[in-house]
Coordinates of C-alpha atoms and ligand atoms in Angstrom, one line a residue:
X22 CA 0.0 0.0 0.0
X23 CA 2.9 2.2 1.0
X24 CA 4.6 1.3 -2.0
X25 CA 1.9 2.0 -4.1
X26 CA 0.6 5.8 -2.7
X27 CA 4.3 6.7 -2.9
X28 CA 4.4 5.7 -6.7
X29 CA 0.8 8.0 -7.3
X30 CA 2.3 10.5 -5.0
X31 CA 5.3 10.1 -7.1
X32 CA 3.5 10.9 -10.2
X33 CA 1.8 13.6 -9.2
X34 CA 4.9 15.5 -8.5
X35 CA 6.3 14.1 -12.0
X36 CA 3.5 16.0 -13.9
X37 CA 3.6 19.1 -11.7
X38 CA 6.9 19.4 -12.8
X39 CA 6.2 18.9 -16.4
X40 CA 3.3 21.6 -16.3
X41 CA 5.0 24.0 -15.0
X42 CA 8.0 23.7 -16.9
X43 CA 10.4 22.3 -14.4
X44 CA 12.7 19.5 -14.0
X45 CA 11.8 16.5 -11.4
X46 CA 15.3 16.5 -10.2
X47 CA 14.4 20.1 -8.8
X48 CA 12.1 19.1 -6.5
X49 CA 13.0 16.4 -3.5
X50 CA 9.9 14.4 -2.0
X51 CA 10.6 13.7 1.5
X52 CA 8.5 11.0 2.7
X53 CA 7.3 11.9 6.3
X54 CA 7.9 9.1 8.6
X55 CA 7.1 10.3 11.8
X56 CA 4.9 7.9 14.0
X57 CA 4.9 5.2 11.2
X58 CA 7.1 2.1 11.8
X59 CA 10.1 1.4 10.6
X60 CA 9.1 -1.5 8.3
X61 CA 6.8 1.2 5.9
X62 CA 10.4 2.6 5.6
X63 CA 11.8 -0.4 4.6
X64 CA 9.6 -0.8 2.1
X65 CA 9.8 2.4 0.4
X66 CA 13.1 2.2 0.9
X67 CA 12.9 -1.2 -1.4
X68 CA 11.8 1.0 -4.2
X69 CA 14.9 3.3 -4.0
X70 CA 13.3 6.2 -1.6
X71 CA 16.0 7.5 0.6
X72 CA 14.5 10.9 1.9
X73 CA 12.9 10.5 5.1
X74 CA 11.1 13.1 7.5
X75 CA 11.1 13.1 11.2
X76 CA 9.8 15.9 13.2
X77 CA 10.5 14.1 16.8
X78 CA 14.1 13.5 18.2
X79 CA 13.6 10.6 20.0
X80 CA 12.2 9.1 17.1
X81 CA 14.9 10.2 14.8
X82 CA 17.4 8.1 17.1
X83 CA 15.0 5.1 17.2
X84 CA 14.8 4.7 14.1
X85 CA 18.5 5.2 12.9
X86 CA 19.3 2.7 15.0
X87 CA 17.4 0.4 13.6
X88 CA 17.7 1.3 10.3
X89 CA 21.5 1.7 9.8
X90 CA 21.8 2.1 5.6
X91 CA 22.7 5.4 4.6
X92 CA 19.3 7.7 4.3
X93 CA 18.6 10.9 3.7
X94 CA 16.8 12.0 7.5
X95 CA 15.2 15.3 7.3
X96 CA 14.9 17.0 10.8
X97 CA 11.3 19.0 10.5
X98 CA 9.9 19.2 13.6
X99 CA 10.1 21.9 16.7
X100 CA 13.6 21.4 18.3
X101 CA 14.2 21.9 21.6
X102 CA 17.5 22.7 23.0
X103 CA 18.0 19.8 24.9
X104 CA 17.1 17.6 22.2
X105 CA 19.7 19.4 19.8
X106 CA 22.3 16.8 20.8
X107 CA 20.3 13.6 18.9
X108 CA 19.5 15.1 15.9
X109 CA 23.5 17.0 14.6
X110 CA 25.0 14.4 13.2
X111 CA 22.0 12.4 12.2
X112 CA 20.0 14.8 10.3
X113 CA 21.1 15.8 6.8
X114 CA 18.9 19.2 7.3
X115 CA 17.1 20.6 10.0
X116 CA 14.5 22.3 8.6
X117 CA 13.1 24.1 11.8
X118 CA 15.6 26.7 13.0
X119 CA 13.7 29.7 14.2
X120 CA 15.4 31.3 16.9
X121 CA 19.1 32.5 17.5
X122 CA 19.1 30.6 20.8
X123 CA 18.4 27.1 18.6
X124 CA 20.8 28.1 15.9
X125 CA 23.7 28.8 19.0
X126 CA 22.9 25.2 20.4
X127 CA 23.6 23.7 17.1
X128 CA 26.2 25.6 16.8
X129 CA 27.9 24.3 20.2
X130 CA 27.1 20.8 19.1
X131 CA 28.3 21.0 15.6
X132 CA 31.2 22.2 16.5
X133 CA 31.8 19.4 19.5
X134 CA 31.4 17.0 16.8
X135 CA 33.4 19.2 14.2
X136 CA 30.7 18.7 11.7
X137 CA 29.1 21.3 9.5
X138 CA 25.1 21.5 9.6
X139 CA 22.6 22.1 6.8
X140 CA 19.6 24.4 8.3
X141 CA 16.7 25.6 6.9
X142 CA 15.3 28.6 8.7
X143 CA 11.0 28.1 9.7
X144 CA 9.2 30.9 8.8
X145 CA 5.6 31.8 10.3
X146 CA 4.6 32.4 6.5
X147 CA 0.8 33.0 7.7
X148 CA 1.3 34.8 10.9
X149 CA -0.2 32.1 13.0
X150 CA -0.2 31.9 16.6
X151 CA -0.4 28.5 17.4
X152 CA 3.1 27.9 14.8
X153 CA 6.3 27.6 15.2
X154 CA 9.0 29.6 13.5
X155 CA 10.2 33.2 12.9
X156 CA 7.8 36.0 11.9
X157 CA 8.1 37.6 8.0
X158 CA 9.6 41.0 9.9
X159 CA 12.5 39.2 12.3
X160 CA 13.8 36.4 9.5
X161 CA 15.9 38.8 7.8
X162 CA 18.3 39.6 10.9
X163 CA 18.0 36.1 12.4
X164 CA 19.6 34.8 9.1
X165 CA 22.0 37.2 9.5
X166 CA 22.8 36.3 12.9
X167 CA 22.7 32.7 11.8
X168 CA 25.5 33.7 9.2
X169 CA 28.2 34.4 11.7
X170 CA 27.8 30.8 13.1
X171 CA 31.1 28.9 11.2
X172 CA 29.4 25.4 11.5
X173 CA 25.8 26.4 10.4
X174 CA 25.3 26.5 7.1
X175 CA 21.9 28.0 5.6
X176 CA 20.4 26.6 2.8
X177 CA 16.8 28.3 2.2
X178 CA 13.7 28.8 3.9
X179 CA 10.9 26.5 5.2
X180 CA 7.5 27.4 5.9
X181 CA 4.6 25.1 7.2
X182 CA 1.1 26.7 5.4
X183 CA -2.2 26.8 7.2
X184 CA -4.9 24.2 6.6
X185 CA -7.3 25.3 4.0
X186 CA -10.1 24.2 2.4
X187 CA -8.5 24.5 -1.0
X188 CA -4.7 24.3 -1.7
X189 CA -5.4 27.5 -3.8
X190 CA -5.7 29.6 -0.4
X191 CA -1.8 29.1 0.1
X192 CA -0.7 30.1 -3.4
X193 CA 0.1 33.5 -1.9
X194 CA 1.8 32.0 1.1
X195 CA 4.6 30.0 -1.2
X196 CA 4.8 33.2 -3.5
X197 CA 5.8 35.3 -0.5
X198 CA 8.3 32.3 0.9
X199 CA 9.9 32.5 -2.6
X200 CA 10.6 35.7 -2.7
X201 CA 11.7 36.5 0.8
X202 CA 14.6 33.8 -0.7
X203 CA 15.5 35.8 -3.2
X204 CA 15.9 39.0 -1.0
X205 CA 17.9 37.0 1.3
X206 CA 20.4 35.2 -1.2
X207 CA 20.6 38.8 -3.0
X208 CA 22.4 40.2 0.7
X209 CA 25.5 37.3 -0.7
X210 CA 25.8 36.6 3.3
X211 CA 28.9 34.1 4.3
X212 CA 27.5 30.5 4.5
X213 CA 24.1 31.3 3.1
X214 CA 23.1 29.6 -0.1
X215 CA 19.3 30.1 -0.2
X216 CA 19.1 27.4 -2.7
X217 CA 15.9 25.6 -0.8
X218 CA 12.3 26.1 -0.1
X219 CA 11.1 23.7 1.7
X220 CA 7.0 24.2 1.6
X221 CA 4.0 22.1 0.3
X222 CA 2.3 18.5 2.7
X223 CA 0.0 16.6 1.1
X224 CA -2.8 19.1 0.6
X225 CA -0.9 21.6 -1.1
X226 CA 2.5 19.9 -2.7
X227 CA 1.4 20.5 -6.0
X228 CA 0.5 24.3 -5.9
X229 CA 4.2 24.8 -3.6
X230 CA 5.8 23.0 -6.3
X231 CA 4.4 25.7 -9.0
X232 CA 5.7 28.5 -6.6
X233 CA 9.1 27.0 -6.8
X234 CA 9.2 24.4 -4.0
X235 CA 12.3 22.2 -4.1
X236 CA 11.5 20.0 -1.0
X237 CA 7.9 18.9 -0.3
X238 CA 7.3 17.1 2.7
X239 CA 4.5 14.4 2.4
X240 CA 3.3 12.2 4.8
X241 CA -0.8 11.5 4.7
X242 CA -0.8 11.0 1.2
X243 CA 2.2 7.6 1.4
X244 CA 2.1 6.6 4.8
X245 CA -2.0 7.0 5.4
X246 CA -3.5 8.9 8.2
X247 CA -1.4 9.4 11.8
Ligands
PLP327 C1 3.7 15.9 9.7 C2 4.4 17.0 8.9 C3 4.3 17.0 7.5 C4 3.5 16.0 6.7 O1 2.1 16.4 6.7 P1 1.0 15.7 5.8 O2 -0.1 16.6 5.8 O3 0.7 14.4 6.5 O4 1.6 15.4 4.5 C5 5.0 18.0 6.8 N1 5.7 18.9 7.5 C6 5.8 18.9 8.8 C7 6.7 20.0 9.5 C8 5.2 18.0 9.5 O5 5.3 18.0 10.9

């Protein structure tokens, strides 16, 4: 069943692409894992899927351990400092850094393990209380301040969109994600690339994808409901 929701989801993504005049290998699909077992993995990971998504530390190291091939493991949940530890060196990108206090903590760890990390900075793209990351106004100078850290480097943007009713609502939200990118790789700051933007979940992947998403994050639409 996995198997089989990945391949549609798969092919959705493939004709996306086509229509809107991009090329598949721009886009990653990150299969979001979290609170599925381990042997769904497996059996995308029979089919040649190696992008995962994890938004829980624990679970992150539970599963890594288990699953010892080489995988892409997207961090995208709400880090907490404490938790910073279990996730550098495991995660190939965090995609939730939205404060200067998290980015210092990875920082301390990253360097502890002389490794360099791959963030994505969170941005409250809808101004909604209830979400994590940084508001529209503040990301500007917290990507600056990220900058300075020499074993952080950022990569792009993520942005988690409010539910809608239809996908169409957050057309607006990916524009503005897109080009709050393109201000920020236009400042040409030290160890800022700016190359992703990871935005679109299973009700909206396609429209994301049309504003110039290059990671989606799926999980509903492979792994069923959580
Ligand atoms: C759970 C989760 C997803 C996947 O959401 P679906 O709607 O199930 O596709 C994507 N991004 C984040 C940050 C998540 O926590």
């Amino acid at each position: 069943m996995v198997t089989e929701n990945y391949r549609e989801v798969e092919k959705r993504v493939c004709e996306v692409c086509a229509r809107s005049g991009r090329a598949r290998e721009e886009v990653t699909l990150i299969a979001v894992s979290k609170y599925k077992p381990v042997e769904m993995i497996r059996e995308l990971m029979a089919i040649g899927v190696r992008d995962f998504g994890e938004n829980h530390a624990q679970e992150l190291v539970s599963k890594t351990e288990e699953i010892t091939e080489p995988l892409n493991w997207h961090f995208i949940g709400n880090l907490q400092r404490n938790k910073v530890k279990y996730v550098v060196g495991r995660a190939c990108l965090i995609h939730s850094v939205s404060s200067l206090a998290l980015a210092k903590e990875i920082q301390k760890e990253a360097a502890k393990k002389n490794v360099t990390v791959p963030v994505l900075v969170e941005v409250n793209i809808a101004d909604e209380e209830t979400k994590q990351g940084i508001s529209e106004e503040e990301v500007y100078t917290l990507v600056r301040e990220i900058s300075e850290l020499p074993n952080l480097v950022i990569r792009g943007l993520m942005a988690i969109a409010p539910p809608v009713e239809s996908p169409e609502e957050n057309r607006p939200y990916f524009r503005k994600l897109k080009q709050m990118q393109k201000e920020i790789a236009f400042f040409g700051l030290p160890r800022t690339e700016m190359t992703e933007l990871s935005m679109g979940m299973t009700g909206d992947f396609e429209v994301a994808i049309e504003e110039g998403a290059t990671m989606v994050r799926v999980g509903t639409a492979i792994f069923g409901a959580r």
